[in-house]
mmCIF file of C-alpha atoms in Angstrom:
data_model
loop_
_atom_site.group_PDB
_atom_site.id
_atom_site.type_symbol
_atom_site.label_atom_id
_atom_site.label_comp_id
_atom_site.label_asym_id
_atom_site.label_seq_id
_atom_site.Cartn_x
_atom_site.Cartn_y
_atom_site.Cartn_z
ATOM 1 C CA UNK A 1 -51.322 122.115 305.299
ATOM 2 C CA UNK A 2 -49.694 125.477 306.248
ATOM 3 C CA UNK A 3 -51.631 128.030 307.679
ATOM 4 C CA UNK A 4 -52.578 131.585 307.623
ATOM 5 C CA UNK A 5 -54.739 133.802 309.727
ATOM 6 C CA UNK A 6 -56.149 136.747 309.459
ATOM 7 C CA UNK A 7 -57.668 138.933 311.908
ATOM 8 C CA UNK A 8 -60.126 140.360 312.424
ATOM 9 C CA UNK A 9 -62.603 138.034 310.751
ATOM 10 C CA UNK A 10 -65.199 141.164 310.320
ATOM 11 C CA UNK A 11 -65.183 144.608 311.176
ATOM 12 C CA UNK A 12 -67.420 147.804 310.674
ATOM 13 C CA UNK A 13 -65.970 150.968 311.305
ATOM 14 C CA UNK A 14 -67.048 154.924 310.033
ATOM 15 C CA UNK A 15 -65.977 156.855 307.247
ATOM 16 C CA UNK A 16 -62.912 159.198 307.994
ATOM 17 C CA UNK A 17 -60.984 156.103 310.028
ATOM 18 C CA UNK A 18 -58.618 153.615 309.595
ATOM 19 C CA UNK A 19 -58.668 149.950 309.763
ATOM 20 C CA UNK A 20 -55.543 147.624 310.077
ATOM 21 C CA UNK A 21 -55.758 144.131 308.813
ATOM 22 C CA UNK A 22 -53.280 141.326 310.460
ATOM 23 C CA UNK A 23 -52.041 138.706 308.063
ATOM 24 C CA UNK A 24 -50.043 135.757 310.052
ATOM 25 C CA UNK A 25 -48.216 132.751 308.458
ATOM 26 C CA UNK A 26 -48.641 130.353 311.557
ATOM 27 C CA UNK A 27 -46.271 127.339 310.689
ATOM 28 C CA UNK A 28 -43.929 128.672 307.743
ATOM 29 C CA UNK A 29 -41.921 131.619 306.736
ATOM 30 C CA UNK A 30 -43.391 134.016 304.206
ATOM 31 C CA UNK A 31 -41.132 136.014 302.246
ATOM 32 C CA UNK A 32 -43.969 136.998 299.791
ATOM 33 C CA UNK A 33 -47.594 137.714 300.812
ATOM 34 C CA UNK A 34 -50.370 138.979 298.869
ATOM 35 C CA UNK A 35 -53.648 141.055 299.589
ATOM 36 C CA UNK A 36 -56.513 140.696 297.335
ATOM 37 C CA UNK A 37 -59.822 141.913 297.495
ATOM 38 C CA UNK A 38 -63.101 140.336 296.364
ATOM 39 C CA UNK A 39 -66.617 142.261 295.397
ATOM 40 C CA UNK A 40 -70.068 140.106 296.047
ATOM 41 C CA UNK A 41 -69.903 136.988 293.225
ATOM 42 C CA UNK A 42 -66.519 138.520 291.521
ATOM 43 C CA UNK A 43 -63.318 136.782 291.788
ATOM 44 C CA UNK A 44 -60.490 137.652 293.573
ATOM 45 C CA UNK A 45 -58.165 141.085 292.367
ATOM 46 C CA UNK A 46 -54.601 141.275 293.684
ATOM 47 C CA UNK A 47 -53.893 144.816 295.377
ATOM 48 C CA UNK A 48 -50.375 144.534 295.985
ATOM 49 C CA UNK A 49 -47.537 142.015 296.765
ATOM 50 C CA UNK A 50 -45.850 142.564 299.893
ATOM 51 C CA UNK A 51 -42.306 141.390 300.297
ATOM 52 C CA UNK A 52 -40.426 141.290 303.617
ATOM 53 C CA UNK A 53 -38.393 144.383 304.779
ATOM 54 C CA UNK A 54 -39.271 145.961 301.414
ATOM 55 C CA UNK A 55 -42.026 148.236 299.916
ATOM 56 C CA UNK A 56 -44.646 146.412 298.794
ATOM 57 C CA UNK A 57 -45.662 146.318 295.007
ATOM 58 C CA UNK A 58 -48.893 147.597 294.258
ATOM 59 C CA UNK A 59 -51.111 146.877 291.045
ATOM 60 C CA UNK A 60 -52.619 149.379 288.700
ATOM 61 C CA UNK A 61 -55.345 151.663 290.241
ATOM 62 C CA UNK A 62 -54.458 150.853 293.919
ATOM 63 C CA UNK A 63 -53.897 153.954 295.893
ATOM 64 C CA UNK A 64 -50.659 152.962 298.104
ATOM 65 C CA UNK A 65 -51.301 155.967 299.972
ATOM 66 C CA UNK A 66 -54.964 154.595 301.236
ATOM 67 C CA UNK A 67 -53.946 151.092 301.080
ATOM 68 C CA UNK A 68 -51.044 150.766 303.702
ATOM 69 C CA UNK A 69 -48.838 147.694 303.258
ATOM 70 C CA UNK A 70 -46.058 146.707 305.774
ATOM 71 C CA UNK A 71 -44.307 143.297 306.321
ATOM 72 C CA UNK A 72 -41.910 143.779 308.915
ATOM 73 C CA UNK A 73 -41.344 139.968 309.642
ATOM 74 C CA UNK A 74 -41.044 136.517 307.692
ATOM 75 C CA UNK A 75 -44.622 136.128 309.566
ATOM 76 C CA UNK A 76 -46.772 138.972 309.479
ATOM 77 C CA UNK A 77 -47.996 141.486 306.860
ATOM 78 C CA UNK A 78 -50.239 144.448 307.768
ATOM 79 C CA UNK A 79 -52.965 146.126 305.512
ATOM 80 C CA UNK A 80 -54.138 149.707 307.100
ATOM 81 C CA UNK A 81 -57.425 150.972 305.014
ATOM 82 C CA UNK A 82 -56.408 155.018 305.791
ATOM 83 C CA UNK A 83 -59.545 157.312 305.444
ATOM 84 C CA UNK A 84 -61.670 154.643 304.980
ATOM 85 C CA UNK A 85 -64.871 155.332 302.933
ATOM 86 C CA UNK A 86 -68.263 152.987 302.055
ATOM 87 C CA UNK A 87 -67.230 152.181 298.969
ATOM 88 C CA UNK A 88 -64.053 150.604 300.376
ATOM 89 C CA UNK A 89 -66.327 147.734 302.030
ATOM 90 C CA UNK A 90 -65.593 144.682 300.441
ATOM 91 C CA UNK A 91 -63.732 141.539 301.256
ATOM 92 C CA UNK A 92 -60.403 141.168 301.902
ATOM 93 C CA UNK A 93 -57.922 138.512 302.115
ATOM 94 C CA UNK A 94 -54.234 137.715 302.439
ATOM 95 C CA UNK A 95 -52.195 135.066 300.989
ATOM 96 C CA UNK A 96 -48.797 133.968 301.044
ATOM 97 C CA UNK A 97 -46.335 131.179 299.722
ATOM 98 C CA UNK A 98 -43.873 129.156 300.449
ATOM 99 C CA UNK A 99 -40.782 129.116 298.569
ATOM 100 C CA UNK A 100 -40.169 131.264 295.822
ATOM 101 C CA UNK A 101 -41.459 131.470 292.272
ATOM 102 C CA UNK A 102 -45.162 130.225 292.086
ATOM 103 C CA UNK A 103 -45.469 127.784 294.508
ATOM 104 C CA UNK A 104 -48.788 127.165 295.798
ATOM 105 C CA UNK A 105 -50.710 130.274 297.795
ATOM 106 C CA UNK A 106 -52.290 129.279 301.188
ATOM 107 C CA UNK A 107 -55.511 131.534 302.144
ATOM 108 C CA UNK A 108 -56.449 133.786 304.980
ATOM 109 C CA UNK A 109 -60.073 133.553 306.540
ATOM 110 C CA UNK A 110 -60.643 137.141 304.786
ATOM 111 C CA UNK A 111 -61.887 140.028 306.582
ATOM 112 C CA UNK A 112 -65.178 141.349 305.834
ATOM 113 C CA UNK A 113 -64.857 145.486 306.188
ATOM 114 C CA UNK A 114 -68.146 147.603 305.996
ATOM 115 C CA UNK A 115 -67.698 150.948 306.344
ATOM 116 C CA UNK A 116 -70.474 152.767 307.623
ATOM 117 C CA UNK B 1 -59.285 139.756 276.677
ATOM 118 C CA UNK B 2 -58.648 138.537 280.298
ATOM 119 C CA UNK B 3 -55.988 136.307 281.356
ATOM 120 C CA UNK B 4 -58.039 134.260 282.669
ATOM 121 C CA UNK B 5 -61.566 133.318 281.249
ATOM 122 C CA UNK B 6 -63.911 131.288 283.502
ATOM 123 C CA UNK B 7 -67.684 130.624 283.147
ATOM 124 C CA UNK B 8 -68.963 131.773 286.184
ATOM 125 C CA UNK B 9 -72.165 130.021 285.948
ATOM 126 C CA UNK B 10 -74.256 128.978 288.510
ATOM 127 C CA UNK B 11 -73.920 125.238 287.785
ATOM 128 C CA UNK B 12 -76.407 123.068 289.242
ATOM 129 C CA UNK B 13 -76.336 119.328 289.263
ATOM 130 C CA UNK B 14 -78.077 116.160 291.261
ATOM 131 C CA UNK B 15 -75.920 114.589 293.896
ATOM 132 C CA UNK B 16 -73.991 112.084 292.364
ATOM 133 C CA UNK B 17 -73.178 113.766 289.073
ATOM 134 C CA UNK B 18 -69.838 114.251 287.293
ATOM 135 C CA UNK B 19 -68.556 117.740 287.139
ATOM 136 C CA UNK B 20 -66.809 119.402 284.874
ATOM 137 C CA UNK B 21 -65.449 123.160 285.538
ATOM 138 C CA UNK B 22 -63.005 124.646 283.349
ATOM 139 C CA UNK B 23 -60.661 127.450 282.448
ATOM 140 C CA UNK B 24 -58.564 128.968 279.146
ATOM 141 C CA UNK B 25 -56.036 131.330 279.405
ATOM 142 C CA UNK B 26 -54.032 133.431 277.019
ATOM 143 C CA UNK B 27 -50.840 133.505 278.851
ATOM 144 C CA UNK B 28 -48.211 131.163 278.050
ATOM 145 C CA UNK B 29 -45.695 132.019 280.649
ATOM 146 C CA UNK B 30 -47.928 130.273 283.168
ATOM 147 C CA UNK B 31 -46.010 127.505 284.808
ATOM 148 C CA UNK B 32 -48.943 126.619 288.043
ATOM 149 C CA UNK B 33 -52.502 125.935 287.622
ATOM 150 C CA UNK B 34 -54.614 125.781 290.938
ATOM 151 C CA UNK B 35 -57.949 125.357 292.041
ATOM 152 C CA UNK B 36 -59.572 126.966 295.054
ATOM 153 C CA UNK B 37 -62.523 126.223 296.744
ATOM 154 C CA UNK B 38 -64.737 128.940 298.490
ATOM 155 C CA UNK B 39 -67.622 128.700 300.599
ATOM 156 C CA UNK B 40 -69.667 131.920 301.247
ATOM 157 C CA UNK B 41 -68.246 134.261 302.852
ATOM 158 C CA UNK B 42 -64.903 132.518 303.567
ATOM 159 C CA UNK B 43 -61.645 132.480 302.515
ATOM 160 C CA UNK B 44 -60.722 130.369 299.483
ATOM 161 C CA UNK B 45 -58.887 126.837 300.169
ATOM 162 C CA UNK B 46 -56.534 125.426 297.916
ATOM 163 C CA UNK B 47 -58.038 121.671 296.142
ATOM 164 C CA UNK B 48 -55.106 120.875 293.540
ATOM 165 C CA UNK B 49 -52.054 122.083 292.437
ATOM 166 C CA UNK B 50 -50.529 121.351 289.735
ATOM 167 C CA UNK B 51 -46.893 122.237 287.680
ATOM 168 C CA UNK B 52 -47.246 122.470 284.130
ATOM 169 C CA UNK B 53 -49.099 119.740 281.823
ATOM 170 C CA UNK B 54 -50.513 116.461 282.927
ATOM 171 C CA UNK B 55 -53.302 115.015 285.150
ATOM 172 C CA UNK B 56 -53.378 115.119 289.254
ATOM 173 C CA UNK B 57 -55.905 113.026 290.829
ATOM 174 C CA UNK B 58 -57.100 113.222 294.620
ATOM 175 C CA UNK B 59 -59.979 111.521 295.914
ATOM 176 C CA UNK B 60 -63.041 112.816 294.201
ATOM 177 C CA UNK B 61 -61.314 115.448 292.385
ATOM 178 C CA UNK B 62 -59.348 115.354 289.337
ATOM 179 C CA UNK B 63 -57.351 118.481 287.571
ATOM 180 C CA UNK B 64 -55.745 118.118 284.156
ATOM 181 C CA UNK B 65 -53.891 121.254 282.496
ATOM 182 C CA UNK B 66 -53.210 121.284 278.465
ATOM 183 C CA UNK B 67 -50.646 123.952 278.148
ATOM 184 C CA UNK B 68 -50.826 123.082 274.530
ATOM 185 C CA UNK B 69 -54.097 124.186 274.481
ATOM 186 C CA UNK B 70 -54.396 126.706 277.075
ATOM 187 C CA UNK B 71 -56.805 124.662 279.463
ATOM 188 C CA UNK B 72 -56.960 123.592 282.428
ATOM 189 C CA UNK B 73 -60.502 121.224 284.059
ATOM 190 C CA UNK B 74 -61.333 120.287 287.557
ATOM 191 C CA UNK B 75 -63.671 117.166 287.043
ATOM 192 C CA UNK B 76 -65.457 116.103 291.247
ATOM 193 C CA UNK B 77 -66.736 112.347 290.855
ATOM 194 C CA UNK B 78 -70.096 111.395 292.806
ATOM 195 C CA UNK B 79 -70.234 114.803 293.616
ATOM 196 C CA UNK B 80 -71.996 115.642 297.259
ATOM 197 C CA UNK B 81 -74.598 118.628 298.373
ATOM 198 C CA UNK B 82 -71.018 119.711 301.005
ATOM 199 C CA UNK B 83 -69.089 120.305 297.832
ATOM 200 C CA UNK B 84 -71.381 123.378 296.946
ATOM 201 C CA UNK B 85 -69.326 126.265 296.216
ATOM 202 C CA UNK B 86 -67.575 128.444 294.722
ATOM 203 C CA UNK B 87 -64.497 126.889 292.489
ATOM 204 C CA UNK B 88 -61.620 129.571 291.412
ATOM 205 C CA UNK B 89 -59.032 128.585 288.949
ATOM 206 C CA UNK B 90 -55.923 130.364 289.321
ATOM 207 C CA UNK B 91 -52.654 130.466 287.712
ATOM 208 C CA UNK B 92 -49.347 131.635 288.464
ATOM 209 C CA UNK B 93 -45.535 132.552 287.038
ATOM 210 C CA UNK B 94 -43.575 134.047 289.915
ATOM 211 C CA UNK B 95 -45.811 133.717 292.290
ATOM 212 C CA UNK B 96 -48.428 136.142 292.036
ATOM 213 C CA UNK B 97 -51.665 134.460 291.522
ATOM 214 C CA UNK B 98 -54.505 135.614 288.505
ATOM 215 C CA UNK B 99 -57.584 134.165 289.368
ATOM 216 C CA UNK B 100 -60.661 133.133 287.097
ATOM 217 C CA UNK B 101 -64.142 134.711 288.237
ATOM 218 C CA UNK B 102 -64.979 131.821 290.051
ATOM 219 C CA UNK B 103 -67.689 128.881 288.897
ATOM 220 C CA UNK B 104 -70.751 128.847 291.403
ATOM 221 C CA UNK B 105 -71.683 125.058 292.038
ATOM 222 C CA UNK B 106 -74.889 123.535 293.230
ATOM 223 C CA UNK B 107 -74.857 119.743 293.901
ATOM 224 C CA UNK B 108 -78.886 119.141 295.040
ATOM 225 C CA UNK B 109 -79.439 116.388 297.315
#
C-alpha cells in the first residue's frame, strides 16, 4: 500500500519554542493532506486540511497562527507548533489521499510531542 | 449528537471469538466507510474500505455498511491475541475523514 512518513517519531521540546512536523507521501502524489491530533484513549480530531500551493483549511477552534501549515510540494506537508506550550503535548499525525473526493486516507507513524 | 457514534468499550474476548464492532452515523452525505486499526502509540492503519452499501470481505475481517440504516460493522473471525487494538471507524464525503472514538479490543490467549 502507499506510504507516508512522518518525522520525527517523538520529540520533547520547552515551552516558548517551536516544533516542525514533516509529513512525506513516499510513493504517490498528495494533493490533499490532513493533520489530526489524538488525546490519550480519544479518537482522532482533524486540525486542518492542507492543500498543495494553497492555504490550508483549518477547523473550528484551531489557532492557524500557532498551528503552522505549509504544503509546498505534491509530497510534503509541514506542521510548525509556534510557542509551543504543555498543554499542546499530544499526538499528532498526518494523512493524505490519493485521488480526489474521499478516497481512502493512508496514515503517518504520528509524532508524539511533550512539551516540557 | 456526533457524527459519528462509536462504543468505545474496552471489549474483551477469548482467542477464537467472533467480533463484532460497530458504528451509526447521522450524516447521510457519507459516501466511504473505513476502518482503522491502531496499536498503542502508533499511527492508525487502514483494514477495509468500502464505497457506499454492501459487504467487503478480507481474510479474517469482514465490513458491511447499511446506508439505509446508518451503520456500518467490522466483524474479525477466529480472532487472535495480535489483533488487540484499537479499531476506528471513519467516514468520509470529500475527503476529509470523521472518525468514531475508537473501540479498544482485547482478544486473551
Amino acid at each position: 500500500g502507499a506510504v507516508v512518513s512522518q518525522h520525527p517519531s517523538w520529540v520533547i521540546c520547552k515551552s516558548g519554542t517551536s516544533v516542525k512536523i514533516e509529513c512525506r507521501s513516499l510513493d504517490f502524489q498528495a494533493t490533499t493532506m490532513f493533520w489530526y491530533r489524538q488525546f490519550p484513549k480519544q479518537s482522532l480530531m482533524l486540525m486542518a486540511t492542507s492543500n498543495e500551493g494553497s492555504k490550508a483549511t483549518y477547523e473550528q477552534g484551531v489557532e492557524k497562527d500557532k498551528f503552522l501549515i505549509n504544503h509546498a510540494s505534491l509530497t510534503l506537508s509541514t506542521l510548525t507548533v509556534t510557542s509551543a506550550h504543555p498543554e499542546d503535548s499530544s499526538f499528532y499525525i498526518c494523512s493524505a489521499i490519493m485521488g480526489q473526493g474521499g478516497s481512502e486516507a493512508f496514515f503517518g507513524q504520528g509524532t508524539r510531542l511533550t512539551v516540557v | 449528537q456526533k457524527e459519528v457514534e462509536q462504543d468505545p468499550g474496552p471489549l474483551s474476548v477469548p482467542e477464537g471469538a467472533i467480533v463484532s464492532l460497530n458504528c451509526t452515523y447521522s450524516n447521510s452525505a457519507f459516501q466511504y466507510f473505513m476502518w482503522y486499526r491502531q496499536y498503542s502509540r502508533k499511527g492508525p492503519e487502514l483494514l477495509m474500505y468500502t464505497y457506499s452499501s454492501g459487504n467487503k470481505e478480507d481474510g479474517r475481517f469482514t465490513a458491511q455498511v447499511d446506508k439505509s440504516s446508518k451503520y456500518i460493522s467490522l466483524f474479525i473471525r477466529d480472532s487472535q491475541p495480535s489483533d488487540s487494538a484499537t479499531y476506528l471507524c471513519a467516514m468520509s464525503a470529500g475527503g476529509k475523514l470523521i472518525f468514531g472514538q475508537g473501540t479498544e479490543l482485547s482478544v486473551k490467549p
